[in-house]
Amino acid sequence: MSTTIVETWAVNMADLGPIYPFVGTEFILFIVGIVFWIGFHITQLRTENRLYDEERVRYQDKEILRKVLLGSDEEE
Amino acid sequence: MSDALLVIFTEFYYWATIPLMFLIHVGFCMYEVGASRQKNMMHTLMKNTMLIPLVTITFFFFGWWIYFAFPNGPGFIGGIVDAPHAVPWSELMGAHLGGAAATDTTTVDDNASWARINGVFWAAFLLFSWTVASIVSGAVIERIRTGAFLMMAVLVGSVTWIIDASWGWHPEGWMVKVLGYHDAYASGVIHAIAGGAALGILIPLGPRIGKFCKDGTPRNIVPHNPWLVSIGLFLIYTGFWGFYVACNVPIIAEADIGLTGEGYTATTIYLTPTTLSAIVFNFLMSLSGGMIAGYAISRGNAFWTYSAGLAGLIAASAGNDLYHPIQAMLVGAVGAVCAYKLHHWVEKTFKIDDAVGAVAVHGYAGFIGLVIAGFVLWGHPATAAYIEDVALINPVGQFVGAVIMFFVLGFLPCFILANILKWMGSLRVPYEIELAGLDNVEFHGRYLDESDVRKAEIEEAKERDLI
């Protein structure tokens, strides 16, 4: 019993094709991969928007922005 | 020579190009971080770094298939070409020993041909993809949102550049067969398209705050670390060796590509014979032509001397399989001067803030190099010997090809996507945050920690009566 098509290496290599586990699930893996990829972009955009919305409000405080721009001590 | 040796040599050859080309990306990251201001360093680094995984997975999902499926357009000289080894659910897109097929996605012949080559060939092309996206990355630093950039990196790195490669950098691409397009080391298929894409983003993105005076005169935004910039550019030069070598097929029987002899040869990507000696001569001579011209015209400016070396190499790349070394040097010099002049003219005239000169060094130099190759190589066969209808290199074909690379596949898709993102409010960081610095916002905790640690150190030093 093996998750791959190889159960022994004592074979003719001409009989061996793919040696990764669970041959036959490639299309499902492809769909999972696409979801993973698209999910990253959505998460990135949401996270970035939330962060910038919050920080934009903070830096609209003139004193904080002044300190950052003039290079004085970081704001508490 | 045994077929097995040919296959194993080819497998190892492409594998060896991959770590060399990886240095291009290391170089781009160092270059960009050095060129950015301290308040934006980490954002700049992570933006470029994250294109690596995103372009990689999308190039696996569809980029590799596009290269083999689209040489006819599709729709210009035929339909979509069957590419069973390159679809992402193919059994050949994984560890495979080349024997019997275990699924219905491939045949025994597909497996025998592709099992040992597919992954290394895919990776070599993938590293080209990173390069294209990374070129764009430098131009837009210090104000683009990472999320927006990464979507455009996928568009350029896994869709548009590989379409152009299929059209103009494939032995049976329609541009090669119809236009006589010749671009052996990718002046257009990588550099012109990347430059065009960068310009397509820069226009809607706009310049960095403070880049232009009120009267429109551009200000220099000085790199915070010129040494890092220099090392980055040297690393790009180093990685470029792998890039050139990966553009070749290392060994193939003459009979397999339509020649009449019984020997073996290396070939270009178009399966036309070449030698590594030819490209070594021309690589170094065109780099040198660009550096000398850049040093002279910029009066010894380090940034432009290094960049002009790249521009020279890029301009000559289209014909560097064929040029005489002194021709390569001269083409390199012309490309470098044009890139330098055009960068400053466009910056001043149109208020385009290209932070690292990417549009000029890659886009304009690549475009001009293609056009020059059309004149210098006029009448030389563009197509491989096995293709019956011989297409000849010519100025019109090269000019049309340059327009397709720079504007049609480079500029337009990114200009459209960037404008959509701008309309969504997702292209550029908010004004206040750009002023404060992207690192102050995205890595805020780190700065607070640094501040806390410094205060703690002072406290302890006081307690010990040291200060």
PDB file of C-alpha atoms in Angstrom, chain A residues 9 13-20 23 26-27 30 33-34 37 40-41 44-45 48-49 51-52 55-56 58-60 65 68-69 74-76, chain B residues 54 57-58 61-62 88-89 91 95-100 102-103 116 145-147 151 154 429-430 432-433 435-436 440-442 444 448 454-455:
ATOM      1  CA  TRP A   9      11.978   0.375  -6.906  1.00  0.00           C
ATOM      2  CA  MET A  13      11.767   2.741 -15.204  1.00  0.00           C
ATOM      3  CA  ALA A  14       9.928   2.704 -18.503  1.00  0.00           C
ATOM      4  CA  ASP A  15       6.910   1.582 -16.506  1.00  0.00           C
ATOM      5  CA  LEU A  16       7.088   4.541 -14.117  1.00  0.00           C
ATOM      6  CA  GLY A  17       5.388   7.835 -14.799  1.00  0.00           C
ATOM      7  CA  PRO A  18       4.319  10.299 -12.095  1.00  0.00           C
ATOM      8  CA  ILE A  19       5.677   9.501  -8.633  1.00  0.00           C
ATOM      9  CA  TYR A  20       3.927  12.125  -6.525  1.00  0.00           C
ATOM     10  CA  VAL A  23      -2.092  10.613  -8.793  1.00  0.00           C
ATOM     11  CA  GLU A  26      -4.405  16.947 -10.086  1.00  0.00           C
ATOM     12  CA  PHE A  27      -7.473  18.883 -11.147  1.00  0.00           C
ATOM     13  CA  PHE A  30      -5.474  22.939  -9.280  1.00  0.00           C
ATOM     14  CA  GLY A  33      -4.473  26.288  -5.737  1.00  0.00           C
ATOM     15  CA  ILE A  34      -6.613  28.849  -7.574  1.00  0.00           C
ATOM     16  CA  TRP A  37      -4.199  32.426  -4.924  1.00  0.00           C
ATOM     17  CA  PHE A  40      -4.513  35.951  -0.993  1.00  0.00           C
ATOM     18  CA  HIS A  41      -5.367  38.919  -3.217  1.00  0.00           C
ATOM     19  CA  GLN A  44      -4.326  41.556   0.986  1.00  0.00           C
ATOM     20  CA  LEU A  45      -6.690  44.217  -0.370  1.00  0.00           C
ATOM     21  CA  GLU A  48      -4.431  46.978   3.371  1.00  0.00           C
ATOM     22  CA  ASN A  49      -7.642  49.029   3.118  1.00  0.00           C
ATOM     23  CA  LEU A  51      -4.850  49.464   7.838  1.00  0.00           C
ATOM     24  CA  TYR A  52      -4.736  52.572   5.665  1.00  0.00           C
ATOM     25  CA  GLU A  55      -3.664  55.004   9.973  1.00  0.00           C
ATOM     26  CA  ARG A  56      -4.947  57.793   7.776  1.00  0.00           C
ATOM     27  CA  ARG A  58      -4.128  58.843  12.993  1.00  0.00           C
ATOM     28  CA  TYR A  59      -1.921  60.876  10.687  1.00  0.00           C
ATOM     29  CA  GLN A  60      -4.611  63.480  10.227  1.00  0.00           C
ATOM     30  CA  LEU A  65       2.363  64.037  11.403  1.00  0.00           C
ATOM     31  CA  VAL A  68       7.103  62.120  12.004  1.00  0.00           C
ATOM     32  CA  LEU A  69       7.989  64.565   9.255  1.00  0.00           C
ATOM     33  CA  GLU A  74       8.314  58.825  17.797  1.00  0.00           C
ATOM     34  CA  GLU A  75       4.821  59.465  19.032  1.00  0.00           C
ATOM     35  CA  GLU A  76       3.762  57.599  22.128  1.00  0.00           C
TER      36      GLU A  76
ATOM     37  CA  LEU B  54       2.561  35.129  -6.656  1.00  0.00           C
ATOM     38  CA  ILE B  57       2.082  29.996  -8.563  1.00  0.00           C
ATOM     39  CA  THR B  58       0.217  31.787 -11.339  1.00  0.00           C
ATOM     40  CA  PHE B  61      -1.497  27.710 -13.046  1.00  0.00           C
ATOM     41  CA  PHE B  62      -1.612  29.299 -16.511  1.00  0.00           C
ATOM     42  CA  PRO B  88      -1.509  22.642 -14.600  1.00  0.00           C
ATOM     43  CA  TRP B  89      -3.332  19.367 -14.045  1.00  0.00           C
ATOM     44  CA  GLU B  91       0.897  14.610 -14.735  1.00  0.00           C
ATOM     45  CA  ALA B  95       7.783  14.608 -10.293  1.00  0.00           C
ATOM     46  CA  HIS B  96       7.737  12.231 -13.252  1.00  0.00           C
ATOM     47  CA  LEU B  97      10.126   9.555 -14.500  1.00  0.00           C
ATOM     48  CA  GLY B  98       9.075   9.639 -18.140  1.00  0.00           C
ATOM     49  CA  GLY B  99       7.543   6.200 -18.422  1.00  0.00           C
ATOM     50  CA  ALA B 100       3.993   4.991 -18.767  1.00  0.00           C
ATOM     51  CA  ALA B 102      -0.875   7.103 -15.265  1.00  0.00           C
ATOM     52  CA  THR B 103      -3.620   9.562 -16.251  1.00  0.00           C
ATOM     53  CA  ARG B 116      13.061  15.522 -17.322  1.00  0.00           C
ATOM     54  CA  ARG B 145      -0.119  49.922  -2.666  1.00  0.00           C
ATOM     55  CA  THR B 146       1.348  46.444  -2.367  1.00  0.00           C
ATOM     56  CA  GLY B 147      -2.001  44.810  -3.153  1.00  0.00           C
ATOM     57  CA  MET B 151      -2.105  42.159  -9.120  1.00  0.00           C
ATOM     58  CA  VAL B 154       0.636  38.710 -11.959  1.00  0.00           C
ATOM     59  CA  VAL B 429      -1.422  54.917  -0.646  1.00  0.00           C
ATOM     60  CA  PRO B 430      -3.272  57.800   1.042  1.00  0.00           C
ATOM     61  CA  GLU B 432      -0.900  61.389   4.741  1.00  0.00           C
ATOM     62  CA  ILE B 433       0.597  57.925   4.817  1.00  0.00           C
ATOM     63  CA  LEU B 435       4.089  61.717   3.805  1.00  0.00           C
ATOM     64  CA  ALA B 436       4.613  59.805   7.033  1.00  0.00           C
ATOM     65  CA  ASN B 440       5.892  54.000   9.777  1.00  0.00           C
ATOM     66  CA  VAL B 441       2.426  52.682   9.003  1.00  0.00           C
ATOM     67  CA  GLU B 442       2.902  49.079   7.931  1.00  0.00           C
ATOM     68  CA  HIS B 444       4.539  50.663  13.060  1.00  0.00           C
ATOM     69  CA  LEU B 448       7.456  51.596  18.603  1.00  0.00           C
ATOM     70  CA  ARG B 454      15.926  52.688  23.500  1.00  0.00           C
ATOM     71  CA  LYS B 455      14.044  54.179  26.441  1.00  0.00           C
TER      72      LYS B 455
END
